[in-house]
Amino acid sequence: MSRRDAAHGASEAIGSALYALATRAVRRLPRDMSLTSAATLATLDKTGPRRITDLAVTEGVTQPAMTVLVRALEESGLVERKKDPSDKRVTLVCLTEAGASYVRTRRQAGVDAYARLIDELTGDEVEALAAALPALLHLAELESRAREESDR
């Protein structure tokens, strides 16, 4: 087996493990709202106020579907609509404090769940994960960049 084949094999194995972990994490999320609603809130938390059309593209839904979703989030007090200061004809969707708190609480619940699992690993396994942390952070950055490019 060539070095390139071995590297590809490692990439496949790592990709498979990360995908399985992410899939399980999504399945363990609270079911108090749809994944698209939660993802929309997380997008607003990360990027700030956005137009409904931009949110629809980012979340992979139609504009009418996003309009309905935003209306429901607005009625729940998690988002609000505001005029764009640079163009008063444009309406932006913004997180409310309750929406930002929801995102923080949900994110912390995920962190806590993984921390509990990591606490069950051996010391060597924890050290291996700690050593891989820079690569994992870089991988997350690359994924984020790829997603932004695909949204364009």
mmCIF file of C-alpha atoms in Angstrom:
data_model
loop_
_atom_site.group_PDB
_atom_site.id
_atom_site.type_symbol
_atom_site.label_atom_id
_atom_site.label_comp_id
_atom_site.label_asym_id
_atom_site.label_seq_id
_atom_site.Cartn_x
_atom_site.Cartn_y
_atom_site.Cartn_z
ATOM 1 C CA MET A 1 0.000 0.000 0.000
ATOM 2 C CA SER A 2 1.381 3.381 -0.990
ATOM 3 C CA ARG A 3 1.704 6.274 1.413
ATOM 4 C CA ARG A 4 -1.026 8.095 -0.514
ATOM 5 C CA ASP A 5 -3.373 5.094 -0.231
ATOM 6 C CA ALA A 6 -2.662 4.862 3.497
ATOM 7 C CA ALA A 7 -3.405 8.580 3.944
ATOM 8 C CA HIS A 8 -6.653 8.216 2.016
ATOM 9 C CA GLY A 9 -7.584 5.212 4.147
ATOM 10 C CA ALA A 10 -6.952 7.248 7.301
ATOM 11 C CA SER A 11 -9.029 10.117 5.897
ATOM 12 C CA GLU A 12 -11.888 7.712 5.187
ATOM 13 C CA ALA A 13 -11.722 6.188 8.675
ATOM 14 C CA ILE A 14 -11.533 9.581 10.396
ATOM 15 C CA GLY A 15 -14.316 10.967 8.204
ATOM 16 C CA SER A 16 -16.495 7.973 9.014
ATOM 17 C CA ALA A 17 -15.890 8.336 12.758
ATOM 18 C CA LEU A 18 -16.602 12.092 12.720
ATOM 19 C CA TYR A 19 -19.741 11.607 10.640
ATOM 20 C CA ALA A 20 -21.028 8.914 13.007
ATOM 21 C CA LEU A 21 -20.300 11.123 16.004
ATOM 22 C CA ALA A 22 -22.058 14.131 14.444
ATOM 23 C CA THR A 23 -25.069 12.016 13.469
ATOM 24 C CA ARG A 24 -25.405 10.661 16.998
ATOM 25 C CA ALA A 25 -25.048 14.157 18.430
ATOM 26 C CA VAL A 26 -27.892 15.431 16.254
ATOM 27 C CA ARG A 27 -30.102 12.530 17.298
ATOM 28 C CA ARG A 28 -29.491 13.354 20.969
ATOM 29 C CA LEU A 29 -30.541 16.999 20.635
ATOM 30 C CA PRO A 30 -33.687 18.100 22.453
ATOM 31 C CA ARG A 31 -36.765 17.856 20.230
ATOM 32 C CA ASP A 32 -38.266 21.151 21.360
ATOM 33 C CA MET A 33 -37.956 22.576 17.845
ATOM 34 C CA SER A 34 -37.068 21.444 14.343
ATOM 35 C CA LEU A 35 -33.453 21.084 13.287
ATOM 36 C CA THR A 36 -33.992 23.810 10.672
ATOM 37 C CA SER A 37 -35.302 26.203 13.325
ATOM 38 C CA ALA A 38 -32.366 25.455 15.622
ATOM 39 C CA ALA A 39 -29.915 25.785 12.717
ATOM 40 C CA THR A 40 -31.461 29.126 11.745
ATOM 41 C CA LEU A 41 -31.022 30.436 15.290
ATOM 42 C CA ALA A 42 -27.414 29.203 15.319
ATOM 43 C CA THR A 43 -26.768 30.914 11.966
ATOM 44 C CA LEU A 44 -28.142 34.201 13.289
ATOM 45 C CA ASP A 45 -26.009 33.812 16.413
ATOM 46 C CA LYS A 46 -22.887 33.241 14.315
ATOM 47 C CA THR A 47 -23.468 35.751 11.502
ATOM 48 C CA GLY A 48 -25.742 38.392 12.977
ATOM 49 C CA PRO A 49 -28.906 39.782 11.375
ATOM 50 C CA ARG A 50 -29.792 38.355 7.949
ATOM 51 C CA ARG A 51 -32.417 38.739 5.251
ATOM 52 C CA ILE A 52 -34.966 35.953 5.004
ATOM 53 C CA THR A 53 -33.732 35.153 1.493
ATOM 54 C CA ASP A 54 -30.162 34.711 2.797
ATOM 55 C CA LEU A 55 -31.361 32.486 5.633
ATOM 56 C CA ALA A 56 -33.350 30.346 3.204
ATOM 57 C CA VAL A 57 -30.266 29.770 1.041
ATOM 58 C CA THR A 58 -28.044 29.037 4.037
ATOM 59 C CA GLU A 59 -30.492 26.566 5.575
ATOM 60 C CA GLY A 60 -31.431 24.959 2.266
ATOM 61 C CA VAL A 61 -35.141 25.737 2.278
ATOM 62 C CA THR A 62 -37.427 27.839 0.090
ATOM 63 C CA GLN A 63 -38.062 31.473 0.880
ATOM 64 C CA PRO A 64 -41.757 30.816 1.702
ATOM 65 C CA ALA A 65 -40.735 28.020 4.083
ATOM 66 C CA MET A 66 -38.211 30.320 5.789
ATOM 67 C CA THR A 67 -40.844 33.053 6.066
ATOM 68 C CA VAL A 68 -43.156 30.625 7.907
ATOM 69 C CA LEU A 69 -40.275 29.436 10.111
ATOM 70 C CA VAL A 70 -39.241 33.011 10.984
ATOM 71 C CA ARG A 71 -42.853 33.887 11.804
ATOM 72 C CA ALA A 72 -43.009 30.944 14.243
ATOM 73 C CA LEU A 73 -39.669 31.898 15.823
ATOM 74 C CA GLU A 74 -40.888 35.491 16.079
ATOM 75 C CA GLU A 75 -44.116 34.386 17.798
ATOM 76 C CA SER A 76 -41.971 32.377 20.230
ATOM 77 C CA GLY A 77 -39.957 35.502 21.039
ATOM 78 C CA LEU A 78 -36.676 34.056 19.710
ATOM 79 C CA VAL A 79 -36.227 36.424 16.753
ATOM 80 C CA GLU A 80 -37.452 39.829 15.695
ATOM 81 C CA ARG A 81 -37.532 41.725 12.430
ATOM 82 C CA LYS A 82 -35.801 45.079 12.132
ATOM 83 C CA LYS A 83 -35.218 47.513 9.311
ATOM 84 C CA ASP A 84 -31.766 47.431 7.781
ATOM 85 C CA PRO A 85 -30.050 50.690 8.825
ATOM 86 C CA SER A 86 -28.322 50.906 5.440
ATOM 87 C CA ASP A 87 -31.514 50.302 3.409
ATOM 88 C CA LYS A 88 -34.843 50.996 5.103
ATOM 89 C CA ARG A 89 -36.662 48.919 2.445
ATOM 90 C CA VAL A 90 -34.936 45.771 3.715
ATOM 91 C CA THR A 91 -36.045 43.793 6.757
ATOM 92 C CA LEU A 92 -33.494 41.801 8.719
ATOM 93 C CA VAL A 93 -34.140 38.896 11.053
ATOM 94 C CA CYS A 94 -32.311 39.302 14.380
ATOM 95 C CA LEU A 95 -31.966 37.133 17.463
ATOM 96 C CA THR A 96 -33.669 38.421 20.575
ATOM 97 C CA GLU A 97 -31.979 37.974 23.936
ATOM 98 C CA ALA A 98 -34.228 34.943 24.472
ATOM 99 C CA GLY A 99 -33.056 33.524 21.128
ATOM 100 C CA ALA A 100 -29.397 34.100 21.962
ATOM 101 C CA SER A 101 -29.928 32.500 25.377
ATOM 102 C CA TYR A 102 -31.582 29.484 23.730
ATOM 103 C CA VAL A 103 -28.605 29.019 21.383
ATOM 104 C CA ARG A 104 -26.108 29.332 24.259
ATOM 105 C CA THR A 105 -28.052 26.870 26.430
ATOM 106 C CA ARG A 106 -28.407 24.332 23.619
ATOM 107 C CA ARG A 107 -24.722 24.645 22.686
ATOM 108 C CA GLN A 108 -23.640 24.242 26.325
ATOM 109 C CA ALA A 109 -25.837 21.149 26.680
ATOM 110 C CA GLY A 110 -23.973 19.634 23.713
ATOM 111 C CA VAL A 111 -20.598 20.567 25.183
ATOM 112 C CA ASP A 112 -21.580 19.065 28.536
ATOM 113 C CA ALA A 113 -22.766 15.825 26.894
ATOM 114 C CA TYR A 114 -19.441 15.404 25.079
ATOM 115 C CA ALA A 115 -17.470 16.347 28.203
ATOM 116 C CA ARG A 116 -19.249 13.575 30.132
ATOM 117 C CA LEU A 117 -18.336 11.063 27.416
ATOM 118 C CA ILE A 118 -14.726 12.293 27.274
ATOM 119 C CA ASP A 119 -14.512 11.846 31.040
ATOM 120 C CA GLU A 120 -15.107 8.107 30.436
ATOM 121 C CA LEU A 121 -12.065 7.782 28.143
ATOM 122 C CA THR A 122 -8.639 6.646 29.283
ATOM 123 C CA GLY A 123 -5.945 9.230 29.950
ATOM 124 C CA ASP A 124 -4.167 8.243 26.729
ATOM 125 C CA GLU A 125 -7.369 8.672 24.725
ATOM 126 C CA VAL A 126 -7.974 12.116 26.227
ATOM 127 C CA GLU A 127 -4.379 13.074 25.404
ATOM 128 C CA ALA A 128 -4.863 11.850 21.824
ATOM 129 C CA LEU A 129 -7.992 13.988 21.476
ATOM 130 C CA ALA A 130 -6.213 16.984 22.993
ATOM 131 C CA ALA A 131 -3.340 16.524 20.534
ATOM 132 C CA ALA A 132 -5.857 16.370 17.670
ATOM 133 C CA LEU A 133 -7.658 19.535 18.789
ATOM 134 C CA PRO A 134 -5.757 21.937 16.472
ATOM 135 C CA ALA A 135 -6.527 19.687 13.494
ATOM 136 C CA LEU A 136 -10.188 19.395 14.521
ATOM 137 C CA LEU A 137 -10.493 23.180 14.851
ATOM 138 C CA HIS A 138 -8.849 23.621 11.443
ATOM 139 C CA LEU A 139 -11.237 21.031 9.986
ATOM 140 C CA ALA A 140 -14.207 22.983 11.405
ATOM 141 C CA GLU A 141 -12.814 26.170 9.862
ATOM 142 C CA LEU A 142 -12.423 24.467 6.470
ATOM 143 C CA GLU A 143 -15.996 23.129 6.660
ATOM 144 C CA SER A 144 -17.317 26.568 7.554
ATOM 145 C CA ARG A 145 -15.458 28.129 4.636
ATOM 146 C CA ALA A 146 -16.733 25.453 2.240
ATOM 147 C CA ARG A 147 -20.302 26.053 3.420
ATOM 148 C CA GLU A 148 -19.976 29.806 2.920
ATOM 149 C CA GLU A 149 -18.704 29.258 -0.607
ATOM 150 C CA SER A 150 -21.549 26.873 -1.423
ATOM 151 C CA ASP A 151 -24.072 29.483 -0.156
ATOM 152 C CA ARG A 152 -22.893 31.933 -2.805
#
